[in-house]
């Protein structure tokens, strides 16, 4: 089976005990070590009862978070699994074999194979009976989940498409002049060509190209209420964009290395929980938001080991988080 050198370990460590306090430690309650290769991605079920892992060994596995036992072995990919997503009734995986697979979470049976990409599939996103994917073949695609067929193809990036996010039509402003263009929602993609693009899902047309980064765009996250995209790059910056107008709103420049993960937390007066992807603490930000306005916190992880937390509209706090050993994003050699 084709493979590649892995940066990840050969076992999955489940840290289930909460981490308390800044820089606090956690206790490993269970170790699941059935994979024969590094683990590239984790996905937790909506009810928190199951965990899906995708591995360099070409398989995915379902685990019970209650006892750490492997519930199902998902076999069928012909190369390493790059990404996975676990839903209530189905699991989805993508691979370097250029395919995406849908699995029955009870039996482990492959229900559907999505074929069409011509190179490594980097990421998938399943929402509203649609599946979106990004690939090294420089395209992103939309698929009908039930039929397994491509419903739209998005071409325009000049290099690998790495990351993606989706904004549903009901999350977008209902301006009469834009109703038809936004009828299918907007897909945002980030690429190693240094740009992010906003696509009209219904037509497949490029709505906006977000230019400003001088390195590969490795990660992005959407704040749908304000139709704002945040992008992180190998140029060590995070940039905020209006996805409707394409305007660059601000630049965060605190990191000294590539920004490899972004996550946004919402909710008034809420202290964000520890992320599933990295262990860190985010302080309460001051000044607090005006009465009635929800706090929006952006958490960013950089290769320099720092975490930067910021309120969406200006104020920010900068702190250094613990360095952790974790898998690098699936990007071509030389970009990190």
Rosetta silent file (secondary structure, phi, psi, omega in degrees, C-alpha in Angstrom):
SEQUENCE: XXXXXXXXXXXXXXXXXXXXXXXXXXXXXXXXXXXXXXXXXXXXXXXXXXXXXXXXXXXXXXXXXXXXXXXXXXXXXXXXXXXXXXXXXXXXXXXXXXXXXXXXXXXXXXXXXXXXXXXXXXXXXXXXXXXXXXXXXXXXXXXXXXXXXXXXXXXXXXXXXXXXXXXXXXXXXXXXXXXXXXXXXXXXXXXXXXXXXXXXXXXXXXXXXXXXXXXXXXXXXXXXXXXXXXXXXXXXXXXXXXXXXXXXXXXXXXXXXXXXXXXXXXXXXXXXXXXXXXXXXXXXXXXXXXXXXXXXXXXXXXXXXXXXXXXXXXXXXXXXXXXXXXXXXXXXXXXX
SCORE:     score description
SCORE:     0.000 S_00000001
   1 L     0.000  129.627  179.336    0.000    0.000    0.000 S_00000001
   2 L   -59.390  140.291  178.982    1.441    3.420   -0.937 S_00000001
   3 L  -146.751 -165.071  179.836    2.450    5.450    2.063 S_00000001
   4 L  -161.485  162.241  178.068    4.702    8.258    3.211 S_00000001
   5 L   -59.739  138.884 -178.157    6.745    9.181    6.272 S_00000001
   6 L  -111.072  141.142  174.806    4.474    9.987    9.200 S_00000001
   7 L   -91.044  -13.145 -176.825    4.957   12.612   11.877 S_00000001
   8 L   -87.914  162.570  178.134    2.275   11.049   14.060 S_00000001
   9 L   -79.340  177.040 -177.610    2.723    8.258   16.576 S_00000001
  10 L   -96.237    5.423  176.254    1.510    4.700   16.167 S_00000001
  11 L  -136.695  157.931  179.472   -1.081    4.813   18.935 S_00000001
  12 E  -100.736  121.263  179.283   -4.011    7.013   19.820 S_00000001
  13 E  -101.403  117.971  178.789   -3.856    8.620   23.235 S_00000001
  14 E   -95.571  113.038  175.924   -7.240    9.619   24.620 S_00000001
  15 E   -99.851  103.011 -171.871   -6.935   12.387   27.212 S_00000001
  16 L  -104.115  -15.778 -179.501  -10.388   12.420   28.750 S_00000001
  17 L   -82.872  131.269 -177.735   -9.799   14.109   32.081 S_00000001
  18 L   -57.841  148.974  175.994  -10.399   17.892   31.930 S_00000001
  19 L   -96.337  127.949 -176.957   -7.418   20.218   32.086 S_00000001
  20 L  -115.057  133.411  175.155   -7.724   22.838   34.791 S_00000001
  21 L    81.463  160.844  179.572   -5.890   26.135   34.961 S_00000001
  22 L   -65.589  122.179  177.672   -3.301   27.751   32.742 S_00000001
  23 L    74.539   12.055 -179.454   -0.666   25.214   31.749 S_00000001
  24 L   -69.549  159.724 -178.425   -2.387   22.480   33.768 S_00000001
  25 L   -98.054  167.651  176.200   -1.816   18.829   32.965 S_00000001
  26 L  -126.001  159.696 -179.887   -4.196   16.074   31.971 S_00000001
  27 L  -107.342  134.517  177.514   -4.309   12.389   32.804 S_00000001
  28 E   -80.278  113.966 -177.845   -4.357    9.703   30.144 S_00000001
  29 E   -90.442  -31.328 -178.522   -7.297    7.469   30.985 S_00000001
  30 E  -146.457  145.587  174.471   -7.155    5.158   27.971 S_00000001
  31 E  -122.583  124.808  179.494   -4.735    4.286   25.198 S_00000001
  32 E  -110.761  113.864 -168.058   -6.074    2.820   21.948 S_00000001
  33 L  -123.585   33.769 -176.175   -3.239    1.283   19.990 S_00000001
  34 L   -83.149  -22.978  178.554   -4.789   -0.828   17.223 S_00000001
  35 L   -65.795  148.718  178.874   -3.668    1.301   14.265 S_00000001
  36 L  -103.590    8.923  178.014   -0.469    0.198   12.521 S_00000001
  37 L  -149.167  173.100 -179.534    0.452    3.696   11.340 S_00000001
  38 L   -58.916  152.579 -178.840    0.312    7.311   12.444 S_00000001
  39 E  -100.777  120.826 -174.291   -3.078    8.915   13.094 S_00000001
  40 E   -92.876  -25.966 -177.417   -3.786   11.904   10.873 S_00000001
  41 E  -155.586  152.051  175.992   -7.202   13.028   12.097 S_00000001
  42 E  -126.236  144.748  174.581   -9.787   12.597   14.863 S_00000001
  43 E  -142.215  127.021 -179.113  -13.526   13.271   14.755 S_00000001
  44 E   -96.533  138.793  179.313  -15.896   13.045   17.718 S_00000001
  45 L   -66.306  155.532 -179.270  -19.551   12.090   17.214 S_00000001
  46 L   -55.798  -31.322  179.785  -22.174   14.773   17.984 S_00000001
  47 L   -90.352   -1.310  177.149  -23.220   12.887   21.142 S_00000001
  48 L    75.989    7.516 -175.449  -19.621   12.389   22.289 S_00000001
  49 L   -89.877  -19.396 -176.960  -20.001    8.607   22.528 S_00000001
  50 E  -134.445  152.858  179.124  -17.772    7.604   19.610 S_00000001
  51 E  -127.064  135.202  177.924  -14.486    8.690   18.110 S_00000001
  52 E  -110.667  133.242  178.835  -13.401    8.222   14.486 S_00000001
  53 E  -125.225  141.668  175.904   -9.707    8.083   13.571 S_00000001
  54 E  -116.434  135.971 -167.321   -8.032    8.124   10.156 S_00000001
  55 E  -128.182  162.525  172.764   -4.579    6.612    9.821 S_00000001
  56 L   -65.734  -18.089 -179.641   -1.469    6.242    7.689 S_00000001
  57 L   -79.439    3.071  176.951   -2.217    2.507    7.602 S_00000001
  58 L    86.303    3.962  179.939   -5.075    3.197    5.151 S_00000001
  59 L  -117.433  164.228  167.518   -7.844    2.414    7.615 S_00000001
  60 E  -121.672  153.398  179.616  -10.240    4.305    9.818 S_00000001
  61 E  -134.809  144.834  173.111  -11.486    3.039   13.169 S_00000001
  62 E  -103.232  134.251 -177.504  -14.478    3.762   15.354 S_00000001
  63 E  -125.413  149.267  170.642  -13.894    3.775   19.113 S_00000001
  64 E   -85.575  125.544  178.168  -16.119    3.912   22.154 S_00000001
  65 L   -75.020  -13.021 -179.174  -15.135    6.890   24.305 S_00000001
  66 L   -75.845  -42.952 -176.128  -16.618    5.085   27.322 S_00000001
  67 L  -126.022   -0.296  177.570  -14.223    2.119   27.375 S_00000001
  68 L    75.945    9.814 -179.368  -11.680    2.801   24.604 S_00000001
  69 L   -82.892  144.706  175.877  -12.664   -0.297   22.659 S_00000001
  70 E   -75.478  121.689 -177.536  -12.544   -0.388   18.849 S_00000001
  71 E   -90.958  -30.674 -176.910  -16.152   -0.729   17.617 S_00000001
  72 E  -158.246  142.515  174.878  -15.506   -1.000   13.880 S_00000001
  73 E  -107.370  121.678 -176.952  -12.627   -1.242   11.422 S_00000001
  74 E  -102.490  103.208 -176.396  -13.249    0.687    8.193 S_00000001
  75 L  -115.701  141.731  178.412  -11.162   -0.876    5.415 S_00000001
  76 L   159.884  -31.061  177.475  -11.187   -0.106    1.710 S_00000001
  77 L   -65.303  148.761 -177.642   -8.928    2.858    0.988 S_00000001
  78 L  -101.833    4.149  174.958   -5.825    2.042   -1.053 S_00000001
  79 L  -153.662 -175.849 -172.971   -3.615    4.678    0.573 S_00000001
  80 L   -64.910  149.640  179.524   -3.405    6.694    3.790 S_00000001
  81 E   -87.789  125.089 -175.777   -6.461    8.450    5.210 S_00000001
  82 E   -92.197  -29.456 -172.041   -6.014   12.228    5.309 S_00000001
  83 E  -159.930  155.710  177.255   -9.214   13.341    7.043 S_00000001
  84 E  -150.333  154.657  176.794  -12.434   12.004    8.554 S_00000001
  85 E  -140.719  130.906 -177.374  -15.789   13.272    9.785 S_00000001
  86 E  -109.962  123.525  175.757  -18.209   11.414   12.051 S_00000001
  87 L  -109.218 -177.603 -177.196  -21.945   12.063   11.947 S_00000001
  88 L   -61.961  -44.408 -172.350  -24.783   10.397   13.883 S_00000001
  89 L  -115.993   -3.327 -177.877  -25.476    7.639   11.372 S_00000001
  90 E  -149.574  153.880  174.304  -22.495    7.685    9.002 S_00000001
  91 E  -116.341  146.511 -179.799  -18.749    8.183    8.907 S_00000001
  92 E  -127.342  136.495  178.260  -16.887    9.875    6.059 S_00000001
  93 E  -134.132  152.116  171.508  -13.211    9.500    5.156 S_00000001
  94 E  -131.081  161.768 -166.365  -10.957   10.834    2.392 S_00000001
  95 E  -148.588  166.935  172.745   -7.621    9.544    1.254 S_00000001
  96 L   -71.623   -5.943  176.092   -4.497    9.894   -0.832 S_00000001
  97 L   -83.106    8.769  175.218   -6.098    7.292   -3.131 S_00000001
  98 L    78.582    7.706 -178.114   -8.191   10.198   -4.568 S_00000001
  99 L  -117.542  165.625  172.400  -11.487    8.902   -3.165 S_00000001
 100 E  -122.913  141.653  179.751  -13.984    9.700   -0.419 S_00000001
 101 E  -128.642  144.520  174.787  -15.925    6.964    1.351 S_00000001
 102 E  -110.621  135.714 -173.287  -19.136    6.880    3.360 S_00000001
 103 E  -127.114  148.487  171.321  -19.449    4.163    6.035 S_00000001
 104 E   -79.461  123.911 -174.463  -22.176    2.620    8.167 S_00000001
 105 L   -75.463  -15.340  179.698  -21.187    3.348   11.782 S_00000001
 106 L   -88.759  -41.348 -175.789  -22.912    0.209   13.100 S_00000001
 107 L  -102.611  -18.848 -174.591  -21.567   -2.412   10.704 S_00000001
 108 L    78.994    6.515 -179.781  -18.420   -0.743    9.342 S_00000001
 109 L   -75.214  139.538  174.931  -19.683   -1.426    5.802 S_00000001
 110 E   -76.395  122.620 -176.579  -18.712    0.987    3.025 S_00000001
 111 E   -94.602  -28.760 -174.437  -21.936    2.514    1.734 S_00000001
 112 E  -158.486  141.377  172.714  -20.634    4.789   -1.008 S_00000001
 113 E  -117.527  124.504 -179.827  -17.407    5.627   -2.843 S_00000001
 114 E   -98.693  113.095 -178.079  -17.099    9.149   -4.240 S_00000001
 115 L  -116.386  141.781  178.924  -14.788    9.176   -7.280 S_00000001
 116 L   163.761  -38.291  176.390  -13.749   12.147   -9.380 S_00000001
 117 L   -65.724  150.444 -177.167  -10.707   13.822   -7.863 S_00000001
 118 L  -110.675    5.886  175.789   -7.446   13.089   -9.675 S_00000001
 119 L  -151.201 -174.675 -176.424   -5.062   13.582   -6.748 S_00000001
 120 L   -50.359  132.043  173.855   -4.934   13.413   -2.936 S_00000001
 121 E   -90.962  120.715 -173.731   -8.150   14.521   -1.243 S_00000001
 122 E   -86.158  -48.689 -172.705   -7.161   16.814    1.628 S_00000001
 123 E  -141.170  152.942  171.255  -10.361   17.745    3.428 S_00000001
 124 E  -133.725  156.632  178.047  -14.072   17.001    3.438 S_00000001
 125 E  -144.822  120.553 -178.351  -17.023   18.799    4.982 S_00000001
 126 E  -109.027  124.079  179.943  -20.469   17.226    5.305 S_00000001
 127 E  -160.102  138.885  174.471  -23.463   19.507    5.876 S_00000001
 128 L    52.292   44.950 -179.855  -27.113   19.708    4.765 S_00000001
 129 L    60.865   19.975  173.005  -26.916   16.502    2.691 S_00000001
 130 E  -119.687  148.740  174.782  -23.987   17.964    0.773 S_00000001
 131 E  -122.418  127.188  176.438  -20.374   16.896    0.879 S_00000001
 132 E  -109.863  144.941 -178.943  -17.597   19.339   -0.012 S_00000001
 133 E  -140.201  153.773  176.216  -14.043   18.244   -0.725 S_00000001
 134 E  -128.894  151.316 -170.596  -10.657   19.816   -1.478 S_00000001
 135 E  -147.615  161.712  171.831   -7.755   18.228   -3.312 S_00000001
 136 L   -67.332  -13.403  179.736   -4.208   18.465   -4.570 S_00000001
 137 L   -77.882    9.852  175.562   -5.737   18.448   -8.068 S_00000001
 138 L    76.664   12.422  179.012   -6.381   22.194   -7.548 S_00000001
 139 E  -121.511  161.351  163.565  -10.142   21.797   -7.318 S_00000001
 140 E  -119.580  154.100 -177.934  -12.864   21.709   -4.717 S_00000001
 141 E  -139.595  151.955  172.026  -16.058   19.767   -5.354 S_00000001
 142 E  -112.422  138.300 -176.267  -19.606   19.512   -4.053 S_00000001
 143 E  -127.093  149.676  168.577  -21.266   16.089   -3.963 S_00000001
 144 E   -82.596  120.220 -174.053  -24.760   14.749   -3.385 S_00000001
 145 L   -62.920  -40.338 -176.390  -24.344   12.572   -0.288 S_00000001
 146 L   -72.416  -40.157 -175.545  -27.113   10.114   -1.206 S_00000001
 147 L   -91.179  -20.168 -178.897  -26.178    9.615   -4.866 S_00000001
 148 L    73.205   20.384 -176.675  -22.392    9.905   -4.551 S_00000001
 149 E  -110.651  150.044  176.599  -22.270   12.159   -7.599 S_00000001
 150 E   -70.562  128.360  176.702  -20.529   15.472   -8.172 S_00000001
 151 E  -103.458  -21.132  178.819  -23.030   18.331   -8.184 S_00000001
 152 E  -159.105  145.357  176.859  -20.530   21.174   -8.653 S_00000001
 153 E  -124.167  136.272 -175.827  -16.841   21.644   -9.392 S_00000001
 154 E  -115.790  107.935 -178.076  -14.879   24.708   -8.332 S_00000001
 155 E  -116.002  139.424  178.895  -11.844   25.490  -10.510 S_00000001
 156 L   160.929  -26.955  176.189   -9.597   28.537  -10.278 S_00000001
 157 L   -68.267  148.657 -178.162   -6.860   27.909   -7.719 S_00000001
 158 L   -97.650    2.425  177.916   -3.349   27.638   -9.167 S_00000001
 159 L  -155.650 -169.928 -174.248   -2.154   25.068   -6.650 S_00000001
 160 L   -53.601  138.693  172.893   -3.347   22.549   -4.057 S_00000001
 161 E   -96.596  121.195 -172.275   -6.637   23.293   -2.302 S_00000001
 162 E  -102.305  -52.727 -167.658   -6.152   22.540    1.390 S_00000001
 163 E  -126.316  155.988 -178.402   -8.924   23.847    3.603 S_00000001
 164 E  -152.898  158.361  177.133  -12.582   24.751    3.225 S_00000001
 165 E  -151.887  155.645 -173.814  -15.621   26.113    5.062 S_00000001
 166 E  -129.451  139.281  173.562  -19.267   26.589    4.137 S_00000001
 167 E  -118.622  117.859 -177.791  -21.864   29.266    4.864 S_00000001
 168 L   -68.729  155.697 -177.120  -25.476   28.178    4.302 S_00000001
 169 H   -59.545  -33.437 -179.265  -27.835   30.535    2.404 S_00000001
 170 H   -73.621  -10.024  175.326  -29.925   31.259    5.514 S_00000001
 171 H   -91.425   -2.879 -175.765  -26.777   32.583    7.242 S_00000001
 172 L  -105.951  152.922 -179.303  -26.222   35.163    4.498 S_00000001
 173 L   -62.443  144.037 -175.078  -27.932   38.570    4.089 S_00000001
 174 L   -94.013   46.300  177.753  -31.094   38.472    2.002 S_00000001
 175 L   -64.641  128.798 -176.601  -30.378   41.353   -0.366 S_00000001
 176 H   -53.581  -36.692 -176.248  -32.736   40.982   -3.369 S_00000001
 177 H   -71.858  -13.494 -176.498  -29.936   41.571   -5.852 S_00000001
 178 H  -115.536    2.541 -174.881  -27.931   38.637   -4.431 S_00000001
 179 L   -57.638  -45.989 -177.780  -30.662   36.069   -3.744 S_00000001
 180 L   -67.044  -42.752 -178.254  -29.986   33.995   -6.844 S_00000001
 181 L   -64.723  -34.050 -174.902  -26.192   34.075   -6.442 S_00000001
 182 L   -99.503    9.470 -173.605  -26.380   33.037   -2.786 S_00000001
 183 L   -59.157  -33.041 -179.996  -29.173   30.503   -3.156 S_00000001
 184 L   -99.189    5.671 -176.646  -26.846   27.555   -2.569 S_00000001
 185 L    86.126 -177.359 -179.189  -24.695   29.265    0.019 S_00000001
 186 E  -123.599  136.462  174.636  -20.999   30.139   -0.199 S_00000001
 187 E  -107.524  132.698  177.772  -17.978   27.849   -0.064 S_00000001
 188 E  -114.223  130.546 -178.714  -14.622   29.298    1.043 S_00000001
 189 E  -125.071  147.998  175.752  -11.401   27.502    0.094 S_00000001
 190 E  -120.197  144.640 -170.867   -7.750   28.085    0.993 S_00000001
 191 E  -135.697  161.665  172.774   -4.830   27.074   -1.207 S_00000001
 192 L   -72.953   -3.352  174.468   -1.060   26.794   -1.371 S_00000001
 193 L   -79.882    1.030  175.962   -1.246   29.449   -4.100 S_00000001
 194 L    89.801    2.265 -179.413   -1.550   31.993   -1.260 S_00000001
 195 L  -117.890  161.968  164.046   -5.184   32.897   -1.850 S_00000001
 196 E  -116.781  148.445  179.364   -8.584   32.020   -0.461 S_00000001
 197 E  -127.453  144.665  176.442  -11.576   31.975   -2.774 S_00000001
 198 E  -108.746  125.803 -174.069  -15.278   32.411   -2.123 S_00000001
 199 E  -117.017  142.063  170.451  -17.507   30.339   -4.417 S_00000001
 200 E   -82.855  113.030 -173.860  -21.208   30.477   -5.219 S_00000001
 201 L   -63.412  -38.885 -176.655  -22.246   26.882   -4.629 S_00000001
 202 L   -62.520  -41.893 -174.627  -25.327   27.054   -6.877 S_00000001
 203 L  -101.870  -21.403 -175.366  -23.442   28.246   -9.971 S_00000001
 204 L    82.297    2.160 -178.386  -19.857   27.177   -9.248 S_00000001
 205 L   -79.217  148.921  174.725  -18.681   30.726  -10.027 S_00000001
 206 E   -76.822  119.948 -178.117  -15.933   32.416   -8.051 S_00000001
 207 E   -83.335  -43.815  178.354  -17.600   35.159   -6.001 S_00000001
 208 E  -150.566  148.289  168.711  -14.424   36.710   -4.556 S_00000001
 209 E  -112.705  123.790 -175.582  -10.683   36.015   -4.476 S_00000001
 210 E   -96.833  103.080 -176.400   -9.091   36.985   -1.158 S_00000001
 211 L  -108.417  139.279  179.387   -5.539   38.160   -1.866 S_00000001
 212 L   165.144  -35.807  177.027   -3.035   39.342    0.732 S_00000001
 213 L   -67.117  148.950  176.576   -1.200   36.336    2.149 S_00000001
 214 L  -109.415    9.696  177.099    2.350   35.766    0.947 S_00000001
 215 L  -141.938  179.519 -179.412    2.349   32.068    1.823 S_00000001
 216 L   -61.328  141.238  175.008    0.098   29.033    1.626 S_00000001
 217 E   -88.459  110.151 -173.959   -3.305   29.302    3.308 S_00000001
 218 E   -93.091  -25.998 -174.212   -3.326   26.344    5.702 S_00000001
 219 E  -153.504  155.958  175.443   -6.524   26.907    7.682 S_00000001
 220 E  -155.218  156.983  177.247   -9.659   29.010    7.780 S_00000001
 221 E  -146.218  146.991 -179.023  -12.752   29.481    9.892 S_00000001
 222 E  -107.104  140.169  165.951  -16.010   31.376    9.300 S_00000001
 223 E  -105.940   93.797 -171.217  -17.924   33.695   11.587 S_00000001
 224 H   -63.897  -36.405 -179.720  -21.267   33.332    9.804 S_00000001
 225 H   -59.362  -32.866 -179.331  -23.235   36.090   11.626 S_00000001
 226 H  -105.055   10.965 -174.760  -20.804   38.717   10.357 S_00000001
 227 L    39.667   52.146  179.460  -19.984   36.833    7.085 S_00000001
 228 E  -115.437  134.792  173.630  -16.296   37.072    8.050 S_00000001
 229 E  -108.068  138.258  172.058  -13.595   34.544    7.157 S_00000001
 230 E  -110.668  131.173 -179.912  -10.358   34.204    9.116 S_00000001
 231 E  -122.813  140.985  177.471   -7.416   32.636    7.275 S_00000001
 232 E  -116.944  146.180 -168.422   -4.092   31.388    8.662 S_00000001
 233 E  -141.559  166.135  172.475   -0.961   31.040    6.573 S_00000001
 234 L   -68.981  -10.036  177.042    2.683   30.021    6.360 S_00000001
 235 L   -81.676    7.256  175.625    3.411   33.771    6.227 S_00000001
 236 L    72.540   15.453  178.387    2.758   33.775   10.029 S_00000001
 237 L  -117.490  158.800  168.349   -0.310   36.019    9.760 S_00000001
 238 E  -117.669  135.131 -178.390   -4.039   35.628   10.287 S_00000001
 239 E  -125.702  141.826  178.202   -6.269   37.772    8.102 S_00000001
 240 E  -107.249  137.078 -174.093   -9.956   38.645    8.450 S_00000001
 241 E  -134.778  146.424  167.181  -12.082   39.101    5.323 S_00000001
 242 E   -85.433  115.207 -173.671  -15.617   40.079    4.397 S_00000001
 243 L   -75.088  -14.636  177.610  -16.632   37.131    2.204 S_00000001
 244 L   -82.451  -44.813 -177.127  -19.336   39.119    0.407 S_00000001
 245 L   -95.072  -20.002 -175.871  -17.225   42.100   -0.652 S_00000001
 246 L    82.523    3.158 -177.744  -13.772   40.454   -0.554 S_00000001
 247 L   -70.711  135.335  172.017  -12.460   43.307    1.623 S_00000001
 248 E   -80.232  123.091 -172.965   -9.564   42.547    3.959 S_00000001
 249 E   -91.871  -39.721  178.394  -10.684   43.731    7.392 S_00000001
 250 E  -165.958  165.958  179.867   -7.581   43.277    9.533 S_00000001
 251 E  -128.638  131.534  174.287   -4.285   41.421    9.929 S_00000001
 252 E  -102.206  125.581 -171.430   -3.005   39.647   13.068 S_00000001
 253 L  -122.279   22.466 -173.636    0.812   39.549   13.120 S_00000001
 254 L   -75.812  -29.926 -173.366    1.822   38.088   16.501 S_00000001
 255 L   -71.975  154.076  178.049    3.015   34.630   15.381 S_00000001
 256 L  -108.944   -0.416  179.718    6.598   33.846   14.422 S_00000001
 257 L  -144.083 -177.915 -177.855    5.786   30.704   12.435 S_00000001
 258 L   -57.579  140.074  175.101    3.114   29.131   10.247 S_00000001
 259 E   -92.633  115.543 -170.014   -0.456   29.299   11.535 S_00000001
 260 E  -110.709   -6.289  179.907   -1.734   25.737   11.265 S_00000001
 261 E  -155.165  137.656  175.360   -5.075   25.778   13.084 S_00000001
 262 E  -129.120  142.009  175.383   -7.902   28.260   13.705 S_00000001
 263 E  -149.704  134.326 -178.684  -10.959   27.817   15.891 S_00000001
 264 E  -109.382  138.822  176.596  -13.660   30.308   16.856 S_00000001
 265 E  -116.688  140.100  179.448  -15.686   30.233   20.049 S_00000001
 266 E  -125.315  167.345  178.068  -18.993   32.097   20.509 S_00000001
 267 L   121.493  128.924 -177.473  -21.356   32.862   23.365 S_00000001
 268 L   -65.153  136.890  176.177  -21.750   35.804   25.686 S_00000001
 269 L    51.697   34.712 -176.387  -19.529   35.786   28.799 S_00000001
 270 L  -102.520  134.876  172.083  -18.336   32.320   27.865 S_00000001
 271 L   -92.916  117.857 -173.696  -14.925   30.939   28.765 S_00000001
 272 L   -60.776  140.530  175.562  -13.906   28.722   25.856 S_00000001
 273 L   -74.416  168.049  176.271  -13.320   25.055   26.721 S_00000001
 274 L   -65.529  135.432 -177.873  -10.072   23.303   25.934 S_00000001
 275 L   -67.660  150.336  174.972   -9.930   22.464   22.246 S_00000001
 276 L   -71.120  -20.073 -173.279  -10.183   18.877   21.074 S_00000001
 277 L   -97.916  -18.034  178.007   -7.221   19.458   18.789 S_00000001
 278 L  -158.863  154.218 -176.908   -4.747   20.999   21.177 S_00000001
 279 L   -97.874  118.667 -179.432   -4.368   21.633   24.885 S_00000001
 280 L  -163.287  164.864  178.630   -4.312   25.265   25.821 S_00000001
 281 L  -120.773  138.857  179.065   -6.046   27.807   27.998 S_00000001
 282 L  -117.570  123.549 -176.584   -7.654   31.023   26.785 S_00000001
 283 L   -76.797  165.654  170.731   -8.181   33.814   29.323 S_00000001
 284 L   -66.408  134.427 -175.565  -11.212   36.058   29.639 S_00000001
 285 L   -93.058  142.861 -179.466  -10.659   38.990   27.302 S_00000001
 286 L  -125.585  145.542   -1.074  -10.941   42.593   28.451 S_00000001
 287 L   -73.330  159.071  179.381  -12.725   44.868   28.056 S_00000001
 288 L   -69.331  160.235  179.644  -15.883   42.686   27.996 S_00000001
 289 L   -67.855  155.168  176.808  -18.320   43.076   25.082 S_00000001
 290 L   -56.716  155.974 -179.232  -21.137   45.606   25.402 S_00000001
 291 L   -55.840  131.621  177.667  -24.319   44.368   27.062 S_00000001
 292 L    88.763  -12.277 -179.675  -26.273   42.135   24.733 S_00000001
 293 L   -97.720  123.062 -179.486  -23.391   41.602   22.293 S_00000001
 294 L   -67.882  143.945  176.707  -22.032   38.029   22.226 S_00000001
 295 L   -76.991  134.906  175.347  -18.326   37.612   22.726 S_00000001
 296 E  -118.825  120.395 -175.938  -16.551   36.161   19.711 S_00000001
 297 E  -116.493  132.554  177.569  -13.190   34.595   20.422 S_00000001
 298 E  -108.902  123.196  177.318  -10.751   33.400   17.815 S_00000001
 299 E  -106.765  133.025 -176.458   -8.206   30.822   18.898 S_00000001
 300 E  -129.636  138.436  175.748   -5.146   30.334   16.732 S_00000001
 301 E  -114.343  130.232  178.324   -2.351   27.807   16.910 S_00000001
 302 E  -116.153  163.208  177.865    0.998   28.551   15.346 S_00000001
 303 L   -67.309  -15.858  178.210    4.097   26.448   14.772 S_00000001
 304 L   -78.715    2.515  178.630    5.858   28.719   17.227 S_00000001
 305 L    82.677    6.478 -177.546    3.816   27.086   20.006 S_00000001
 306 E   -96.842  150.743  172.585    1.813   30.229   20.667 S_00000001
 307 E  -117.499  131.215  179.114   -1.915   30.648   21.012 S_00000001
 308 E  -117.290  121.033  178.540   -3.440   33.996   20.151 S_00000001
 309 E  -110.644  137.822 -177.933   -6.946   34.761   21.404 S_00000001
 310 E  -147.758  142.843  167.645   -8.806   37.812   20.207 S_00000001
 311 E   -68.968  145.366 -172.000  -12.226   39.375   20.309 S_00000001
 312 L   -61.401  -31.701 -173.302  -13.542   39.553   16.801 S_00000001
 313 L  -106.646   34.315  170.310  -13.856   43.346   16.626 S_00000001
 314 L   140.484  -75.303 -172.351  -10.534   44.599   17.845 S_00000001
 315 L   -59.937  149.287  177.694   -9.217   43.958   21.361 S_00000001
 316 E  -149.012  153.438  173.677   -6.854   41.017   21.719 S_00000001
 317 E  -121.042  141.950 -177.668   -4.836   39.197   24.322 S_00000001
 318 E  -120.742  130.473  178.760   -1.628   37.373   23.473 S_00000001
 319 E  -144.780  162.489  178.315   -0.268   34.496   25.489 S_00000001
 320 E  -101.638  124.662  178.240    2.114   31.609   25.067 S_00000001
 321 L   -98.358  169.157 -179.064    0.581   28.174   25.213 S_00000001
 322 L   -68.377  144.326  174.105    2.341   24.858   25.807 S_00000001
 323 L   -75.466  136.836  178.915    4.131   23.245   22.895 S_00000001
 324 L  -128.187  149.527  174.880    2.514   19.970   21.932 S_00000001
 325 L   -85.144  114.865 -178.393    3.587   17.165   19.641 S_00000001
 326 L  -145.541  160.349 -179.773    0.859   16.944   17.001 S_00000001
 327 L   -67.486  133.236  174.770    0.432   15.985   13.395 S_00000001
 328 L   -71.386  155.218  175.860    1.174   18.732   10.881 S_00000001
 329 L   -59.453  157.253 -179.380   -1.555   19.526    8.331 S_00000001
 330 L   -79.281   86.284  179.917   -1.486   17.489    5.144 S_00000001
 331 L  -129.511  156.846 -178.279    0.417   19.964    2.969 S_00000001
 332 L   -59.153  148.422  176.051    3.227   19.487    0.455 S_00000001
 333 L   -55.508  138.372  177.803    6.771   19.286    1.762 S_00000001
 334 L    99.978  -14.207  179.730    8.421   22.696    1.917 S_00000001
 335 L   -88.015  -20.147 -179.501    5.310   24.692    2.831 S_00000001
 336 L   -99.588    0.000    0.000    5.716   24.328    6.608 S_00000001
